[in-house]
PDB file of C-alpha atoms in Angstrom:
ATOM      1  CA  UNK A 550      89.018  92.427  96.680  1.00 52.00           C
ATOM      2  CA  UNK A 551      90.613  88.535  97.890  1.00 39.00           C
ATOM      3  CA  UNK A 552      93.688  87.766  99.936  1.00 39.00           C
ATOM      4  CA  UNK A 553      96.966  89.443  97.961  1.00 43.00           C
ATOM      5  CA  UNK A 554      98.640  86.666  98.789  1.00 47.00           C
ATOM      6  CA  UNK A 555      98.778  83.606  96.714  1.00 46.00           C
ATOM      7  CA  UNK A 556      99.250  79.588  98.312  1.00 50.00           C
ATOM      8  CA  UNK A 557     103.079  79.761  97.343  1.00 70.00           C
ATOM      9  CA  UNK A 558     103.749  82.649  98.241  1.00 73.00           C
ATOM     10  CA  UNK A 559     106.579  80.775 100.440  1.00 84.00           C
ATOM     11  CA  UNK A 560     107.516  78.727  97.231  1.00 92.00           C
ATOM     12  CA  UNK A 561     107.596  82.254  95.715  1.00 95.00           C
ATOM     13  CA  UNK A 562     109.784  84.210  98.414  1.00 95.00           C
ATOM     14  CA  UNK A 563     112.280  80.823  98.477  1.00 96.00           C
ATOM     15  CA  UNK A 564     112.433  81.366  94.995  1.00 96.00           C
ATOM     16  CA  UNK A 565     113.292  85.337  94.716  1.00 97.00           C
ATOM     17  CA  UNK A 566     115.912  84.863  97.742  1.00 97.00           C
ATOM     18  CA  UNK A 567     117.163  82.073  95.352  1.00 97.00           C
ATOM     19  CA  UNK A 568     117.218  84.120  92.232  1.00 98.00           C
ATOM     20  CA  UNK A 569     118.873  87.248  93.746  1.00 98.00           C
ATOM     21  CA  UNK A 570     121.446  85.468  95.717  1.00 98.00           C
ATOM     22  CA  UNK A 571     123.235  84.090  93.123  1.00 98.00           C
ATOM     23  CA  UNK A 572     123.377  87.006  91.218  1.00 97.00           C
ATOM     24  CA  UNK A 573     126.551  89.144  90.180  1.00 96.00           C
ATOM     25  CA  UNK A 574     125.525  91.813  92.235  1.00 96.00           C
ATOM     26  CA  UNK A 575     125.766  93.776  95.189  1.00 96.00           C
ATOM     27  CA  UNK A 576     122.338  93.312  96.223  1.00 98.00           C
ATOM     28  CA  UNK A 577     123.374  89.701  96.186  1.00 98.00           C
ATOM     29  CA  UNK A 578     124.999  89.473  99.959  1.00 97.00           C
ATOM     30  CA  UNK A 579     121.471  91.218 101.065  1.00 97.00           C
ATOM     31  CA  UNK A 580     119.695  88.033  99.759  1.00 98.00           C
ATOM     32  CA  UNK A 581     122.116  85.975 101.294  1.00 97.00           C
ATOM     33  CA  UNK A 582     121.868  87.970 105.096  1.00 96.00           C
ATOM     34  CA  UNK A 583     118.125  88.714 104.942  1.00 96.00           C
ATOM     35  CA  UNK A 584     117.580  85.552 103.731  1.00 96.00           C
ATOM     36  CA  UNK A 585     113.978  84.589 102.583  1.00 96.00           C
ATOM     37  CA  UNK A 586     111.379  87.992 103.253  1.00 95.00           C
ATOM     38  CA  UNK A 587     107.952  89.269 102.830  1.00 93.00           C
ATOM     39  CA  UNK A 588     107.981  92.475 101.102  1.00 91.00           C
ATOM     40  CA  UNK A 589     104.515  93.291 101.387  1.00 87.00           C
ATOM     41  CA  UNK A 590     104.776  93.769 105.817  1.00 83.00           C
ATOM     42  CA  UNK A 591     105.179  97.840 105.658  1.00 76.00           C
ATOM     43  CA  UNK A 592     108.920  98.365 108.113  1.00 69.00           C
ATOM     44  CA  UNK A 593     106.134 101.063 110.662  1.00 67.00           C
ATOM     45  CA  UNK A 594     104.514  98.024 110.999  1.00 67.00           C
ATOM     46  CA  UNK A 595     101.213  98.571 110.401  1.00 71.00           C
ATOM     47  CA  UNK A 596      99.794  96.519 107.830  1.00 67.00           C
ATOM     48  CA  UNK A 597      96.632  97.270 106.109  1.00 73.00           C
ATOM     49  CA  UNK A 598      95.052  94.045 103.722  1.00 66.00           C
ATOM     50  CA  UNK A 599      92.524  96.419 103.393  1.00 88.00           C
ATOM     51  CA  UNK A 600      92.487  98.258 100.018  1.00 92.00           C
ATOM     52  CA  UNK A 601      91.122 101.331 100.877  1.00 94.00           C
ATOM     53  CA  UNK A 602      93.240 101.320 103.936  1.00 92.00           C
ATOM     54  CA  UNK A 603      95.644 101.316 101.574  1.00 91.00           C
ATOM     55  CA  UNK A 604      95.023 103.570  99.560  1.00 93.00           C
ATOM     56  CA  UNK A 605      93.621 105.691 101.639  1.00 94.00           C
ATOM     57  CA  UNK A 606      97.427 105.923 103.183  1.00 91.00           C
ATOM     58  CA  UNK A 607      99.081 106.555 100.639  1.00 88.00           C
ATOM     59  CA  UNK A 608      97.893 109.399 100.002  1.00 92.00           C
ATOM     60  CA  UNK A 609      97.591 110.815 103.866  1.00 92.00           C
ATOM     61  CA  UNK A 610     101.293 109.982 103.511  1.00 87.00           C
ATOM     62  CA  UNK A 611     102.456 112.035 100.359  1.00 85.00           C
ATOM     63  CA  UNK A 612     105.541 114.115 101.145  1.00 81.00           C
ATOM     64  CA  UNK A 613     105.447 113.771 104.823  1.00 84.00           C
ATOM     65  CA  UNK A 614     106.996 111.372 107.456  1.00 85.00           C
ATOM     66  CA  UNK A 615     105.983 108.553 108.389  1.00 84.00           C
ATOM     67  CA  UNK A 616     105.359 109.250 111.722  1.00 89.00           C
ATOM     68  CA  UNK A 617     102.953 111.756 110.814  1.00 93.00           C
ATOM     69  CA  UNK A 618     101.551 110.252 108.514  1.00 91.00           C
ATOM     70  CA  UNK A 619     100.512 107.287 110.612  1.00 92.00           C
ATOM     71  CA  UNK A 620      99.041 109.786 113.714  1.00 95.00           C
ATOM     72  CA  UNK A 621      97.154 111.773 110.443  1.00 96.00           C
ATOM     73  CA  UNK A 622      95.753 108.564 109.328  1.00 94.00           C
ATOM     74  CA  UNK A 623      94.773 107.060 112.574  1.00 94.00           C
ATOM     75  CA  UNK A 624      92.328 110.100 113.509  1.00 96.00           C
ATOM     76  CA  UNK A 625      90.953 109.455 110.346  1.00 96.00           C
ATOM     77  CA  UNK A 626      89.990 106.415 110.998  1.00 94.00           C
ATOM     78  CA  UNK A 627      88.973 107.450 114.318  1.00 94.00           C
ATOM     79  CA  UNK A 628      86.501 110.344 112.992  1.00 94.00           C
ATOM     80  CA  UNK A 629      85.189 107.581 110.505  1.00 94.00           C
ATOM     81  CA  UNK A 630      84.047 105.523 112.693  1.00 91.00           C
ATOM     82  CA  UNK A 631      87.038 103.496 113.695  1.00 91.00           C
ATOM     83  CA  UNK A 632      87.802 102.571 109.926  1.00 90.00           C
ATOM     84  CA  UNK A 633      88.349 103.984 106.636  1.00 93.00           C
ATOM     85  CA  UNK A 634      84.793 103.453 104.787  1.00 93.00           C
ATOM     86  CA  UNK A 635      84.379 104.289 101.438  1.00 96.00           C
ATOM     87  CA  UNK A 636      80.668 105.757 101.688  1.00 96.00           C
ATOM     88  CA  UNK A 637      81.838 107.559 105.319  1.00 95.00           C
ATOM     89  CA  UNK A 638      84.277 108.974 103.069  1.00 96.00           C
ATOM     90  CA  UNK A 639      82.501 109.949 100.286  1.00 96.00           C
ATOM     91  CA  UNK A 640      79.881 111.723 102.461  1.00 95.00           C
ATOM     92  CA  UNK A 641      83.096 113.785 104.386  1.00 95.00           C
ATOM     93  CA  UNK A 642      83.476 117.628 103.468  1.00 92.00           C
ATOM     94  CA  UNK A 643      86.128 119.298 103.803  1.00 93.00           C
ATOM     95  CA  UNK A 644      86.665 120.734 107.266  1.00 95.00           C
ATOM     96  CA  UNK A 645      86.025 117.583 108.973  1.00 94.00           C
ATOM     97  CA  UNK A 646      88.662 116.347 106.659  1.00 96.00           C
ATOM     98  CA  UNK A 647      91.112 118.584 107.519  1.00 97.00           C
ATOM     99  CA  UNK A 648      90.379 118.906 110.744  1.00 96.00           C
ATOM    100  CA  UNK A 649      92.025 115.292 110.787  1.00 97.00           C
ATOM    101  CA  UNK A 650      95.045 116.969 109.542  1.00 96.00           C
ATOM    102  CA  UNK A 651      94.731 116.852 105.616  1.00 97.00           C
ATOM    103  CA  UNK A 652      95.793 119.244 104.035  1.00 96.00           C
ATOM    104  CA  UNK A 653      93.224 120.644 101.541  1.00 95.00           C
ATOM    105  CA  UNK A 654      94.150 118.605  98.278  1.00 95.00           C
ATOM    106  CA  UNK A 655      94.751 115.497 100.649  1.00 95.00           C
ATOM    107  CA  UNK A 656      91.034 116.052 102.169  1.00 96.00           C
ATOM    108  CA  UNK A 657      89.807 116.762  98.226  1.00 96.00           C
ATOM    109  CA  UNK A 658      91.986 113.782  97.351  1.00 95.00           C
ATOM    110  CA  UNK A 659      90.619 111.103  99.766  1.00 96.00           C
ATOM    111  CA  UNK A 660      86.487 112.379  99.647  1.00 96.00           C
ATOM    112  CA  UNK A 661      86.729 111.578  95.659  1.00 96.00           C
ATOM    113  CA  UNK A 662      88.895 108.352  96.385  1.00 96.00           C
ATOM    114  CA  UNK A 663      85.906 107.485  99.099  1.00 96.00           C
ATOM    115  CA  UNK A 664      83.077 108.591  96.286  1.00 97.00           C
ATOM    116  CA  UNK A 665      84.844 106.100  93.500  1.00 96.00           C
ATOM    117  CA  UNK A 666      84.791 103.244  95.583  1.00 96.00           C
ATOM    118  CA  UNK A 667      81.223 103.996  97.295  1.00 96.00           C
ATOM    119  CA  UNK A 668      80.227 104.253  93.658  1.00 96.00           C
ATOM    120  CA  UNK A 669      81.866 101.324  92.150  1.00 95.00           C
ATOM    121  CA  UNK A 670      83.602 103.181  89.705  1.00 95.00           C
ATOM    122  CA  UNK A 671      86.776 101.589  91.293  1.00 96.00           C
ATOM    123  CA  UNK A 672      86.207  98.219  92.184  1.00 95.00           C
ATOM    124  CA  UNK A 673      88.806  96.010  93.611  1.00 94.00           C
ATOM    125  CA  UNK A 674      88.317  92.367  93.071  1.00 94.00           C
ATOM    126  CA  UNK A 675      88.899  93.896  89.205  1.00 95.00           C
ATOM    127  CA  UNK A 676      91.998  95.078  89.798  1.00 95.00           C
ATOM    128  CA  UNK A 677      92.808  91.872  90.810  1.00 94.00           C
ATOM    129  CA  UNK A 678      92.658  90.947  86.926  1.00 96.00           C
ATOM    130  CA  UNK A 679      94.680  93.328  85.373  1.00 97.00           C
ATOM    131  CA  UNK A 680      99.262  93.460  85.171  1.00 97.00           C
ATOM    132  CA  UNK A 681     100.732  95.686  87.406  1.00 98.00           C
ATOM    133  CA  UNK A 682     100.480  98.394  84.273  1.00 97.00           C
ATOM    134  CA  UNK A 683      96.827  98.200  83.725  1.00 97.00           C
ATOM    135  CA  UNK A 684      96.201  98.484  88.030  1.00 97.00           C
ATOM    136  CA  UNK A 685      98.974 101.450  87.533  1.00 97.00           C
ATOM    137  CA  UNK A 686      97.478 103.287  85.111  1.00 97.00           C
ATOM    138  CA  UNK A 687      94.172 102.836  87.070  1.00 96.00           C
ATOM    139  CA  UNK A 688      94.807 104.172  89.578  1.00 96.00           C
ATOM    140  CA  UNK A 689      97.373 107.159  88.694  1.00 96.00           C
ATOM    141  CA  UNK A 690      93.828 109.028  86.539  1.00 95.00           C
ATOM    142  CA  UNK A 691      92.391 108.820  90.375  1.00 94.00           C
ATOM    143  CA  UNK A 692      92.981 112.369  92.020  1.00 91.00           C
ATOM    144  CA  UNK A 693      95.866 112.943  94.292  1.00 90.00           C
ATOM    145  CA  UNK A 694      97.291 108.999  93.308  1.00 93.00           C
ATOM    146  CA  UNK A 695     101.066 109.742  91.649  1.00 91.00           C
ATOM    147  CA  UNK A 696     102.169 106.805  90.464  1.00 93.00           C
ATOM    148  CA  UNK A 697     104.601 106.014  92.920  1.00 91.00           C
ATOM    149  CA  UNK A 698     101.639 105.890  95.379  1.00 90.00           C
ATOM    150  CA  UNK A 699     100.157 103.475  92.681  1.00 94.00           C
ATOM    151  CA  UNK A 700     103.242 101.113  92.853  1.00 95.00           C
ATOM    152  CA  UNK A 701     103.075 100.760  96.633  1.00 92.00           C
ATOM    153  CA  UNK A 702      99.502 100.062  96.619  1.00 93.00           C
ATOM    154  CA  UNK A 703     100.755  96.986  93.828  1.00 95.00           C
ATOM    155  CA  UNK A 704     103.605  96.127  96.422  1.00 94.00           C
ATOM    156  CA  UNK A 705     101.450  96.251  99.399  1.00 90.00           C
ATOM    157  CA  UNK A 706      98.098  95.659  99.031  1.00 90.00           C
ATOM    158  CA  UNK A 707      98.454  93.065  95.828  1.00 93.00           C
ATOM    159  CA  UNK A 708     101.707  92.258  96.729  1.00 93.00           C
ATOM    160  CA  UNK A 709     102.455  92.246  92.604  1.00 96.00           C
ATOM    161  CA  UNK A 710     106.130  90.065  93.715  1.00 97.00           C
ATOM    162  CA  UNK A 711     107.879  92.665  90.233  1.00 98.00           C
ATOM    163  CA  UNK A 712     107.427  96.256  91.706  1.00 98.00           C
ATOM    164  CA  UNK A 713     109.863  98.637  91.448  1.00 98.00           C
ATOM    165  CA  UNK A 714     109.251 101.903  92.575  1.00 96.00           C
ATOM    166  CA  UNK A 715     112.058 103.878  91.545  1.00 96.00           C
ATOM    167  CA  UNK A 716     110.644 107.250  93.162  1.00 93.00           C
ATOM    168  CA  UNK A 717     110.815 105.787  97.062  1.00 92.00           C
ATOM    169  CA  UNK A 718     113.390 107.739  98.646  1.00 90.00           C
ATOM    170  CA  UNK A 719     114.153 104.990 101.182  1.00 91.00           C
ATOM    171  CA  UNK A 720     115.444 102.663  97.763  1.00 96.00           C
ATOM    172  CA  UNK A 721     117.085 105.297  96.088  1.00 96.00           C
ATOM    173  CA  UNK A 722     119.645 106.221  99.036  1.00 95.00           C
ATOM    174  CA  UNK A 723     119.611 102.056  99.568  1.00 96.00           C
ATOM    175  CA  UNK A 724     120.882 102.224  96.100  1.00 97.00           C
ATOM    176  CA  UNK A 725     123.280 105.000  97.171  1.00 97.00           C
ATOM    177  CA  UNK A 726     124.808 103.604 100.196  1.00 96.00           C
ATOM    178  CA  UNK A 727     125.300  99.548  98.655  1.00 96.00           C
ATOM    179  CA  UNK A 728     126.467 100.338  95.219  1.00 96.00           C
ATOM    180  CA  UNK A 729     128.693 103.479  97.456  1.00 95.00           C
ATOM    181  CA  UNK A 730     127.558 106.067  94.292  1.00 96.00           C
ATOM    182  CA  UNK A 731     128.443 109.409  94.698  1.00 96.00           C
ATOM    183  CA  UNK A 732     125.632 110.517  94.778  1.00 96.00           C
ATOM    184  CA  UNK A 733     121.467 109.492  95.017  1.00 96.00           C
ATOM    185  CA  UNK A 734     120.821 108.005  91.550  1.00 97.00           C
ATOM    186  CA  UNK A 735     117.803 109.649  89.728  1.00 97.00           C
ATOM    187  CA  UNK A 736     113.949 107.915  89.415  1.00 97.00           C
ATOM    188  CA  UNK A 737     115.254 106.128  85.792  1.00 97.00           C
ATOM    189  CA  UNK A 738     118.844 105.404  86.938  1.00 98.00           C
ATOM    190  CA  UNK A 739     117.266 103.299  89.885  1.00 98.00           C
ATOM    191  CA  UNK A 740     114.436 102.025  88.010  1.00 98.00           C
ATOM    192  CA  UNK A 741     117.456 101.217  84.466  1.00 97.00           C
ATOM    193  CA  UNK A 742     119.635  99.645  87.654  1.00 97.00           C
ATOM    194  CA  UNK A 743     116.205  97.763  89.382  1.00 98.00           C
ATOM    195  CA  UNK A 744     115.984  95.568  85.643  1.00 98.00           C
ATOM    196  CA  UNK A 745     118.964  93.266  87.247  1.00 97.00           C
ATOM    197  CA  UNK A 746     116.216  91.747  89.796  1.00 98.00           C
ATOM    198  CA  UNK A 747     113.526  90.468  87.997  1.00 98.00           C
ATOM    199  CA  UNK A 748     110.784  89.170  87.681  1.00 97.00           C
ATOM    200  CA  UNK A 749     111.424  89.446  91.380  1.00 98.00           C
ATOM    201  CA  UNK A 750     111.964  93.559  91.856  1.00 98.00           C
ATOM    202  CA  UNK A 751     109.200  93.622  94.611  1.00 98.00           C
ATOM    203  CA  UNK A 752     111.582  91.719  96.859  1.00 98.00           C
ATOM    204  CA  UNK A 753     114.782  93.369  95.889  1.00 98.00           C
ATOM    205  CA  UNK A 754     113.227  96.921  97.141  1.00 97.00           C
ATOM    206  CA  UNK A 755     112.775  95.002 100.020  1.00 96.00           C
ATOM    207  CA  UNK A 756     116.418  93.955 101.006  1.00 97.00           C
ATOM    208  CA  UNK A 757     117.289  97.533  99.628  1.00 97.00           C
ATOM    209  CA  UNK A 758     114.585  98.950 102.187  1.00 95.00           C
ATOM    210  CA  UNK A 759     116.152  96.720 105.047  1.00 95.00           C
ATOM    211  CA  UNK A 760     119.441  97.992 103.735  1.00 95.00           C
ATOM    212  CA  UNK A 761     118.783 101.967 104.225  1.00 93.00           C
ATOM    213  CA  UNK A 762     117.344 101.049 107.457  1.00 89.00           C
ATOM    214  CA  UNK A 763     120.116  99.185 109.011  1.00 87.00           C
ATOM    215  CA  UNK A 764     122.611 102.209 107.534  1.00 79.00           C
ATOM    216  CA  UNK A 765     120.754 104.999 108.584  1.00 71.00           C
ATOM    217  CA  UNK A 766     120.544 103.669 112.983  1.00 61.00           C
TER     218      UNK A 766
END
């Protein structure tokens, strides 16, 4: 898989910041305050450019805290020789995978992912040629990968500029706080609000994550 950031990434980030900062929308204040951002960089500090590792972490992290997910992911890496290798992952048995802290369902899902990649049925270089909806559909068809995981892969690993993972709790809490809502928006409500931020919804997501992190401290 080629580098997810294009040569024009800085120009794109500047254009996104200028576009969002000019909107008649509370998000504009965040764009002005934070300036140009790189939405592909996660707040937890672990940058994964390898697409297999990124998808694996997405499976590992479902429904658990970031701290727990990173600990389990680190143990999984160690058990596979220091990195997530498709062939080694495919050859692992469920008992060994569960020993690092994975549930049975997640152990089966990451092993299935390893098999898909090792067999060539999932080719990350081919994903680069697909549009966002096609990539999401291809990934959601895999065991253990839902819409949120697929969208986070598009955003983090592929650096697609117009993705909004509306199911993300931090984004929905960020919207609730920024707009002073009486309740956290539903996933459809968050997705609807994000339409105003096209074609830079990935950048809007980053501003909302920053806002939520600051409000939560």
